[in-house]
Structure formats: structure tokens, C-alpha cells
Amino acid sequence: MKSLFKYPLFLILISLLISPGFSQKIPEPKEILGFKVGADYHLADYHQAIEYFNILQKNSDRIKLLDEGKTSMGQTMTYAVISSAENISQLEKYKQISQKLALVKGLSSQKAKELSQKGKAVVYIDGGLHASECAPAQHNIQLAYNLVTADDPKSLRILDDVILVLVFANPDGMNLLAEWYRPHVGTPYEVSPMPRLYHIYAGHDNNRDSYTANLRETRNITRIVNQIWYPVILYNHHQTAPFPARIWTPPNSEPTNPNVHPLIVRWQNMVGSAMGAAFDAQGKEGAISRIVFDTWYPGYVTQVVDSHNVISILTETALYRYATPHFFTVHDFPEQYKDLTMSAFYPNPWKGGWWRLGDAVDYCLTASMSVLDVASKYKERLLYNKYKMGHDVIQRFEKEPPYAWIIPSEQRDPGTASLLLNRMILLGIDVYKTTKSFRCDGIQYPAGTHIIPMTQPFALFIKNMFEAQEYPDLRKYPDLWQGLINPKKFEGAPFEAYDMMGWTLPYQFGVEVHSANTPVHPSMEPVQEVQFQEGTIEGKPGYGYLLPHEENASFTAMNRIFQKETQILWAQSSFSSNGKKYSPGTIIIPSQHVSRSFMEGLSQELDLKITGIKHRPRTQTRKINPVRTGMYKSWVPSSQEGWTRWIFDKYEFPYTSLRDADIKAGKLIQNYDTIIIPDTYRPEVVIHGHKKGTMPPKYTGGITLKGLRNLKQFAQKGGTLIFFNRVCSLATEYFDIPVRNVLKGVKDEDFVCSGAILRMNFDNQHPIAYGMPEEAGSVFARSCAFEVLPSFEKNKKPQSVATYSEESLLMSGWIYGESLIQQKSSILEVPYGKGKIILLGFPVQYRAQPYGTFKLLFNSILYANSEN
């Protein structure tokens, strides 16, 4: 036996046994978790997943853990980088190659080809964005183990060619889900839905935040993708396959967003086909494509990167509920799937049977390995195509408009304009500031104007964000979607997108931008951070201070001023001071109880331009008092309620969340001045909630009719009720007010507008619309249009604050049947006993995106407890 030590092979085996990368030294997930990944009735939480990843890192040189910021609930967002040990030791080198190819500038085609040969294909894969779709996050754990311990030729090839960036996209939700599911296993409520959002603010809408990046998690992911790794493929796992399919993969359905390079679509189709082939080769039935999920809306984690020349891949694996198994038969299938007919995009129909979390995890693993295999096989081509797409985009906009986007220095809300451009910088867009005045399309712009040239590799993204969307009427293009030998003309109602049809960010933010339709080459320099105005105090505050109502930051200032127990007034009409005219709603702060140093601190922290005045303005004023705000929080969670909390936290509005029991208890006027009923997908849910027996008793029943009566009494005794969007129907149907929603009961054949930007006219002499322009774009998302009915009681007559425009109603997206709502009211103030009801008939705070209409909500709250 001693002679064996002479041979190099034996020494190699010994070195492998003691090597940190040797698979036998690495514990399987079940040894740490206590159960196999995907086991029935078991879910790993984020803490367990990262604990296991740390063990992998200690025992393998194929994995490195990195941190990228905090989550919304304060956890560290840790992700894994997995590749060969050699690649892991040279990550900075490969990052730089990916960045150079993505950003294009300074690279010739030949140099790009050389870098493509030297580089590695960076692939981003995440799981768990939608926490209740739990298989993808669980799959991350198994995928990491499989790759770290693999020794088969295919896996080793992948590890050599590819750098995998593996992300838990919603760590908080992964924990929240496990905390809900575990104690209910084995009870009647094992598969009951969670009674809270699986992201503390956004819930399901965390996958609608990608182009505004309001959430911490979104910003973390954005930095990983657009500032650190520049992947060639981004794969975002989900788990709501169209039943009875077991997984949905690309190709996508229509319509296709036009602001992507055609190579993106070609590669998406190729990756999807590779997935389908892998499923069929492994005997995994039920892979379907080309239905349900389109690529029109760019707010998803996937579609936001398409115009960054990243090949985005979405899959939707089948889900029953959490980790609970379920048996399906063909009798459970929709009628059109019962005969198991084969088709081009569903060639291997699922025949039914048991479906377990482990099955879903296994499908996710097959899909992920397919993506990694494609990235490995076509590494060099993918890397070069990354360069080519960026180069093509730059060349395109050297020759055609828009040549640039110009953002004038004068903005109604400079802070919000700064925010918009800073979010574009975060998303990888180059923003410049001119050093000299220039002229473009007949307009003279001063030095200091911000400009976004379109000669940059991600220019299609800024075009997608800044231009008005023209949603295609698919009825006109049967060839695009029918897939028939002889496409048939379709005569039915217009087709809607999976999500919004128009989203133009300058309209939502209330920011003025101009497209440059002729070439423009001003003297300019790049900026890393945009600041449209610096906070200052102008003038001497003998009497007090003036704050602009147009700026959202002024509301943060007011909330801080309230804490100083200082009087706040709103001007009820326009007035002049020191030769300058001020609009109705101008905020007046008497200086009696507030120091100049405090006001200077506000101006600098909030970038507010505050004006000191010597004398009291000559205008009637409205005294603004602190408001005791309650907001209804249903056990049927609503993303719009969550987003409203996010806005309140951002702008420092105090509020109390009201549950069903709080509203049913009554005596609301003793504790609140205003109560908000946020939007939900079905207004009746507010009254009825979850059905008895479907949830633990605490979570069932809604506010009931008793709670509705208490809300009525609250308003009758002097309180203010604020209803959002669709939930306004509770007021129009149950509160006996002279108002009708003209869209109630209207069929799709007569009206379609599920997500667009419409032109609205505002009465900015009314306190609810103070600070608004006379006309602005606003989000319409299955919203209301009000008609005031005749009333014999003059003091009950509602007052219209905003109406849908008579002309050029559509600003971005799609609307069909617009005559039904033109000149109808979108916001009403309705007297109700001693109090009032405010109907915000469209979502003024939709997904925390329309910063330009936030003040309609803020004004409604502060108006509630104001005094003439």
C-alpha cells in the first residue's frame, strides 16, 4: 500500500478529498434544512437559505456571496455568484469585459469580438419575487448545490463558460410566506391565502416597480443588473402557469413592445424552444407557450431590461398552493384542454396526476439549466450580440429622431423632476447638463439645461419611458396572433394588454420634456446626480414664510412643521408679494413659533425654495390643522393600500391602519378626522372579506354592513371619507349620494381602458386641486367617471374638482369608447351630513408612480380638518 504514494494519481485523489470544492465535503440541503428541497409541507425561509449558502461558500471555491443593500424590512439582500473556481478568482476581469461590451463606447467591432472570446456569459437568475409562488425560491437552494457539487461534463462546461448571478428577489416575502404556512400545515387553513401582502408595501406589484425603482429591492436588483454585472440573459422565475399546463415559457404572446432590438425577441424564442425541448426530452409534460403573457408593459423585472439589450426570460411554473400536493384529473381541466389535443405551442399536453412542490422545483431546475446551457453553447455569440445591439441602437439614433430628450430647467416640481432623472441614471441612462445655451427645434435653452442624448446603447429604454405609447389594436393584425392558415378578421371587443397600455413617465411625474426632432450637439458634461434646485430661503421672514404648493416636498415640510405645533395656512386666492404673484394654495407659515434655522434645515434637506415675507399676504386663508388619518387595511390584502402606505412613509404623513374590527367597533369620529378606503380589485371585498371557513375566523367577514353604517355615521358627524378608484362604487351604491358612475355595467364592446394616461382638467381654485396645473395627464386603470344627479337639497350638491377632457383625451396607451367619459367628473367633493365624501375616481397614487397627482391625495387629507 505504501507504494501507492509514489503515484501522482493517488496524490491527486488526496488533494481532491481535502479540497474545499470536493463534493463529498459539501452537505446536501436536507442535511442543513432538515428536509429535502421541494418536500411536501416544507418551505425553507430566507434565513435558512442564506445560512446554507454560507455553508456552501465555506466549503467550495465555486461560489461567492455578495451583499447588495437592505430590503424594505431591513434585511441584508445577499446573492450568490456561481462559476468555476478559476472564474470566481477573476470576477473583476469578467465584470469589466461585460461592462465594456454593454456600454459599447470606444470599442471597434474587432475589439468587441476579441473581448467576446475572452469573456464569460453572465446570467442572472432569480426566484421568489412573488413569494406565494414559492417553488422558484426553493429551487435557488437546490440549483446552487447542484452546480457547486457537479462533476458531469455538461455542468463543468457551463461552469467554465458562464457566471451565474443567483438572487432571492424578495427575501422579506420568503420569510413572511413560511411564517404563514408552517403553523397552518395539517389544519383546515393549510392552503388559505396570506392575509397580508408578501411584500410589505407592494405585494404582487413588486413586479411592476422596475422602471420607477421605488422599492429598495428593485433598486438593489437594478444595481446588480445595470451597474455591476451587465448580464446577457436575465431569467425571472414565476409560478402561475395557465392551467392545466405545467410551465409557460417563451415565445411570448402579443403585443410586442416595439422599443427592443429584434435580436432580443429572436433569442427569447430560442431560449424558450430550448426549454421546451429539454422538458420533452426529460419526459416532463405540459410546457406551453405563446398565450397569456405579453411583453408590452416594461415595468416588470423582465421587460425593463429588454431595451437594455439584456435577453429577458420569464417562465410560469404550475402552482397548487405553497408546499401542499394536489391530485388533478382531466375532469378538472377547462373544456378546451380535456381532449389533450397537440398543438405547435403545446405539443406535449399534461395528462393530470399528482402535482407537488417538488415537481415544480424540478421543472424550475430544468428551465434554469436550459438557460445556462444556451448561455454556455452560444457564449461568444451572446457576448458579441450584446455589443452589436448597443452599437446598432447608437447608429440608429445618429440618423433618426428623437435625437435627444431635453428637460427644461423650469419645472413645476423641481424635486420630482430631479427624482425622475436620478432614477433614469440608476437604470443605466447617461444624463448630461449643458454648459452653454443652445437652440433646438426653434426653442432657445439656457446653459444648465439637462439633456439625454439618444446616442447611447440603452436609448431604446429612455424612448420607451418618455414617448407616448400607441397601443396596437390587435383586431387589425390577425396574422400576428392567430397562427391559422387563413387568419380570420376579428369583430369583437378590442384586446387588452396583460397590464398597462400606457405609462409615459414624464406625464406621470408631471415633468416637462421635449424630444429633439433635429440633430443637436450642445456643449455639455455628464452628471452623476441631478438637482434641479438647491434649497434656499429668499427674502426676510418678518411675518413668515411661503412654500410652493406645486412641490411634493412641501408636504413633507408641512408634516415636519406640524410637529413644531406651528400654524399652517393655505392662501384661498392668488396674491402678490415683493412684486411676485403667488397662486391659490400657496402655503403660508407664520414665523411666530418656527425658527429660521429650522426653516433653513427644511429647505436644504428637501431642496425647497422658501420665500420669507415681511407682511401678511392680502388674501383669505384656510387654516390647516394636523389630521388624524385612518386607512382601511383589509385581510384581503391590496397592493394599492400598500403603495399608499409607502407614499405616506416617504412624505412623512402620520396614519393608523384600521382593520375590520376597528371599523365595526364604531365611534370613529372620536379618533379620526379622515378615513381612507383604498382601491382593491373588487370593491365588495371591503364589505364581505374572506368567506367563513376559508381562513381562520379572525381574518373573515370584512367590515360588514355594520361597518358600512359606522362609516356613514363618521361622515355624518363631521368626518371625511376618501375613496379611491373602483372602491368609489361603495359610496355611489351604499351612501345615497346624488352621484352615478357612468361606467358601471358598461360592457367591453362599448368601453375599454384598463391602463392608460388620460388628459384631465383640474379646478385648481379648489383646495383638493391646489398646486395642480389646469390640465395634466393622469392614470386611468378601470376607473370611474361620475355624473352628478339632480338633488333638491342644495347643500348636498357635489362639487366637481376634475373632469375628463373633451378634446385629445388619450395621452398615452389606448382607449375605446371615450365619448362615454368625456367631460364627466373624475374627482368629486360630496357633502354628507356635517362631513364630506371625497371621490378620487382614478388612482392618483397608482403603484406610487404618478408623482404628479400625489398632491390630490395629500390635499384631500389636509383639507379634511381645515378651517376657513
CSV table of N, CA and C in Angstrom, one decimal, residues 261-322:
chain,number,residue,atom,x,y,z
A,261,HIS,N,-34.5,45.7,-29.5
A,261,HIS,CA,-33.8,45.3,-30.7
A,261,HIS,C,-34.3,43.9,-31.1
A,262,PRO,N,-34.5,43.7,-32.4
A,262,PRO,CA,-35.1,42.4,-32.8
A,262,PRO,C,-34.4,41.1,-32.3
A,263,LEU,N,-33.0,41.3,-32.1
A,263,LEU,CA,-32.3,40.1,-31.6
A,263,LEU,C,-32.8,39.7,-30.2
A,264,ILE,N,-33.3,40.6,-29.4
A,264,ILE,CA,-33.9,40.2,-28.1
A,264,ILE,C,-35.0,39.2,-28.3
A,265,VAL,N,-35.9,39.5,-29.3
A,265,VAL,CA,-37.0,38.6,-29.5
A,265,VAL,C,-36.6,37.3,-30.0
A,266,ARG,N,-35.6,37.3,-30.9
A,266,ARG,CA,-35.1,36.1,-31.5
A,266,ARG,C,-34.5,35.2,-30.4
A,267,TRP,N,-33.7,35.8,-29.6
A,267,TRP,CA,-33.0,35.0,-28.5
A,267,TRP,C,-34.1,34.5,-27.5
A,268,GLN,N,-35.1,35.3,-27.2
A,268,GLN,CA,-36.1,34.8,-26.3
A,268,GLN,C,-36.8,33.6,-26.8
A,269,ASN,N,-37.1,33.6,-28.1
A,269,ASN,CA,-37.8,32.5,-28.7
A,269,ASN,C,-36.8,31.3,-28.7
A,270,MET,N,-35.6,31.5,-29.0
A,270,MET,CA,-34.6,30.4,-29.0
A,270,MET,C,-34.5,29.7,-27.6
A,271,VAL,N,-34.3,30.6,-26.6
A,271,VAL,CA,-34.2,30.0,-25.2
A,271,VAL,C,-35.5,29.3,-24.8
A,272,GLY,N,-36.6,29.9,-25.2
A,272,GLY,CA,-37.9,29.2,-24.9
A,272,GLY,C,-38.0,27.8,-25.6
A,273,SER,N,-37.5,27.8,-26.8
A,273,SER,CA,-37.6,26.5,-27.5
A,273,SER,C,-36.6,25.5,-26.9
A,274,ALA,N,-35.5,26.0,-26.5
A,274,ALA,CA,-34.5,25.1,-25.8
A,274,ALA,C,-35.1,24.5,-24.5
A,275,MET,N,-35.8,25.3,-23.8
A,275,MET,CA,-36.5,24.8,-22.6
A,275,MET,C,-37.5,23.8,-23.0
A,276,GLY,N,-38.4,24.1,-23.9
A,276,GLY,CA,-39.4,23.1,-24.3
A,276,GLY,C,-38.8,21.8,-24.7
A,277,ALA,N,-37.7,21.8,-25.5
A,277,ALA,CA,-37.0,20.6,-25.9
A,277,ALA,C,-36.5,19.8,-24.7
A,278,ALA,N,-36.0,20.5,-23.7
A,278,ALA,CA,-35.4,19.9,-22.5
A,278,ALA,C,-36.5,19.2,-21.8
A,279,PHE,N,-37.7,19.9,-21.6
A,279,PHE,CA,-38.8,19.2,-20.9
A,279,PHE,C,-39.3,18.0,-21.6
A,280,ASP,N,-39.4,18.0,-22.9
A,280,ASP,CA,-39.9,16.8,-23.6
A,280,ASP,C,-38.8,15.7,-23.6
A,281,ALA,N,-37.6,16.1,-23.7
A,281,ALA,CA,-36.5,15.1,-23.6
A,281,ALA,C,-36.5,14.4,-22.3
A,282,GLN,N,-36.8,15.1,-21.2
A,282,GLN,CA,-36.8,14.5,-19.9
A,282,GLN,C,-38.2,13.9,-19.5
A,283,GLY,N,-39.1,13.9,-20.4
A,283,GLY,CA,-40.4,13.3,-20.1
A,283,GLY,C,-41.3,14.2,-19.2
A,284,LYS,N,-41.1,15.5,-19.3
A,284,LYS,CA,-41.9,16.4,-18.4
A,284,LYS,C,-42.9,17.0,-19.3
A,285,GLU,N,-44.2,16.6,-19.1
A,285,GLU,CA,-45.3,17.1,-19.9
A,285,GLU,C,-45.7,18.5,-19.6
A,286,GLY,N,-46.4,19.1,-20.5
A,286,GLY,CA,-47.2,20.3,-20.1
A,286,GLY,C,-46.5,21.6,-20.3
A,287,ALA,N,-45.5,21.7,-21.2
A,287,ALA,CA,-44.8,23.0,-21.4
A,287,ALA,C,-45.6,23.7,-22.5
A,288,ILE,N,-46.1,24.9,-22.3
A,288,ILE,CA,-46.9,25.7,-23.2
A,288,ILE,C,-46.3,27.1,-23.4
A,289,SER,N,-46.6,27.6,-24.6
A,289,SER,CA,-46.0,29.0,-25.0
A,289,SER,C,-47.1,29.7,-25.7
A,290,ARG,N,-46.8,31.0,-25.9
A,290,ARG,CA,-47.5,31.9,-26.9
A,290,ARG,C,-48.9,32.2,-26.4
A,291,ILE,N,-49.2,32.1,-25.1
A,291,ILE,CA,-50.5,32.6,-24.7
A,291,ILE,C,-50.3,33.4,-23.4
A,292,VAL,N,-51.3,34.2,-23.1
A,292,VAL,CA,-51.4,34.9,-21.8
A,292,VAL,C,-50.4,36.0,-21.6
A,293,PHE,N,-49.1,35.7,-21.6
A,293,PHE,CA,-48.1,36.7,-21.1
A,293,PHE,C,-47.5,37.4,-22.3
A,294,ASP,N,-47.7,38.7,-22.4
A,294,ASP,CA,-47.1,39.5,-23.5
A,294,ASP,C,-45.9,40.3,-23.0
A,295,THR,N,-45.2,41.1,-23.8
A,295,THR,CA,-44.1,41.8,-23.5
A,295,THR,C,-44.3,43.3,-23.7
A,296,TRP,N,-45.5,43.8,-23.7
A,296,TRP,CA,-45.8,45.2,-23.9
A,296,TRP,C,-45.4,46.1,-22.8
A,297,TYR,N,-45.7,45.7,-21.6
A,297,TYR,CA,-45.5,46.6,-20.4
A,297,TYR,C,-44.1,46.5,-19.9
A,298,PRO,N,-43.3,47.6,-19.8
A,298,PRO,CA,-41.9,47.4,-19.4
A,298,PRO,C,-41.6,47.6,-17.9
A,299,GLY,N,-42.7,47.5,-17.0
A,299,GLY,CA,-42.4,47.7,-15.6
A,299,GLY,C,-42.0,46.4,-14.9
A,300,TYR,N,-42.0,45.3,-15.6
A,300,TYR,CA,-41.6,44.0,-15.0
A,300,TYR,C,-40.1,43.9,-14.8
A,301,VAL,N,-39.7,43.0,-13.9
A,301,VAL,CA,-38.3,42.8,-13.8
A,301,VAL,C,-37.7,42.3,-15.1
A,302,THR,N,-38.5,41.6,-15.9
A,302,THR,CA,-38.0,41.1,-17.2
A,302,THR,C,-38.0,42.2,-18.3
A,303,GLN,N,-39.2,42.7,-18.6
A,303,GLN,CA,-39.3,43.6,-19.8
A,303,GLN,C,-38.5,44.9,-19.6
A,304,VAL,N,-38.2,45.3,-18.3
A,304,VAL,CA,-37.5,46.6,-18.1
A,304,VAL,C,-36.1,46.4,-18.7
A,305,VAL,N,-35.5,45.2,-18.8
A,305,VAL,CA,-34.1,45.1,-19.3
A,305,VAL,C,-34.1,44.8,-20.8
A,306,ASP,N,-35.2,44.5,-21.4
A,306,ASP,CA,-35.2,44.2,-22.9
A,306,ASP,C,-34.5,45.3,-23.6
A,307,SER,N,-34.9,46.6,-23.3
A,307,SER,CA,-34.3,47.7,-24.0
A,307,SER,C,-32.9,48.1,-23.4
A,308,HIS,N,-32.4,47.3,-22.5
A,308,HIS,CA,-31.0,47.4,-22.1
A,308,HIS,C,-30.2,46.4,-22.8
A,309,ASN,N,-30.8,45.8,-23.8
A,309,ASN,CA,-30.1,44.7,-24.6
A,309,ASN,C,-29.7,43.5,-23.8
A,310,VAL,N,-30.6,43.2,-22.8
A,310,VAL,CA,-30.5,42.0,-22.0
A,310,VAL,C,-31.6,41.1,-22.4
A,311,ILE,N,-31.4,39.9,-22.7
A,311,ILE,CA,-32.4,38.9,-23.1
A,311,ILE,C,-33.2,38.5,-21.9
A,312,SER,N,-34.4,39.0,-21.7
A,312,SER,CA,-35.2,38.6,-20.6
A,312,SER,C,-36.0,37.4,-20.8
A,313,ILE,N,-36.0,36.5,-19.8
A,313,ILE,CA,-36.8,35.3,-19.9
A,313,ILE,C,-37.7,35.2,-18.7
A,314,LEU,N,-39.0,35.0,-19.0
A,314,LEU,CA,-40.0,34.7,-17.9
A,314,LEU,C,-40.5,33.3,-18.1
A,315,THR,N,-40.6,32.6,-17.0
A,315,THR,CA,-41.4,31.3,-17.0
A,315,THR,C,-42.4,31.4,-15.9
A,316,GLU,N,-43.5,30.6,-16.1
A,316,GLU,CA,-44.5,30.5,-15.1
A,316,GLU,C,-44.8,29.0,-14.9
A,317,THR,N,-44.2,28.5,-13.8
A,317,THR,CA,-44.4,27.1,-13.5
A,317,THR,C,-45.7,26.9,-12.8
A,318,ALA,N,-46.3,25.7,-12.9
A,318,ALA,CA,-47.6,25.4,-12.3
A,318,ALA,C,-47.5,25.4,-10.7
A,319,LEU,N,-48.6,25.9,-10.1
A,319,LEU,CA,-48.7,26.0,-8.7
A,319,LEU,C,-50.0,25.5,-8.2
A,320,TYR,N,-50.0,24.7,-7.1
A,320,TYR,CA,-51.2,24.4,-6.4
A,320,TYR,C,-51.3,25.5,-5.3
A,321,ARG,N,-50.9,25.1,-4.1
A,321,ARG,CA,-50.8,26.1,-3.0
A,321,ARG,C,-49.6,25.7,-2.2
A,322,TYR,N,-48.6,26.6,-2.2
A,322,TYR,CA,-47.5,26.5,-1.3
A,322,TYR,C,-46.8,25.1,-1.5
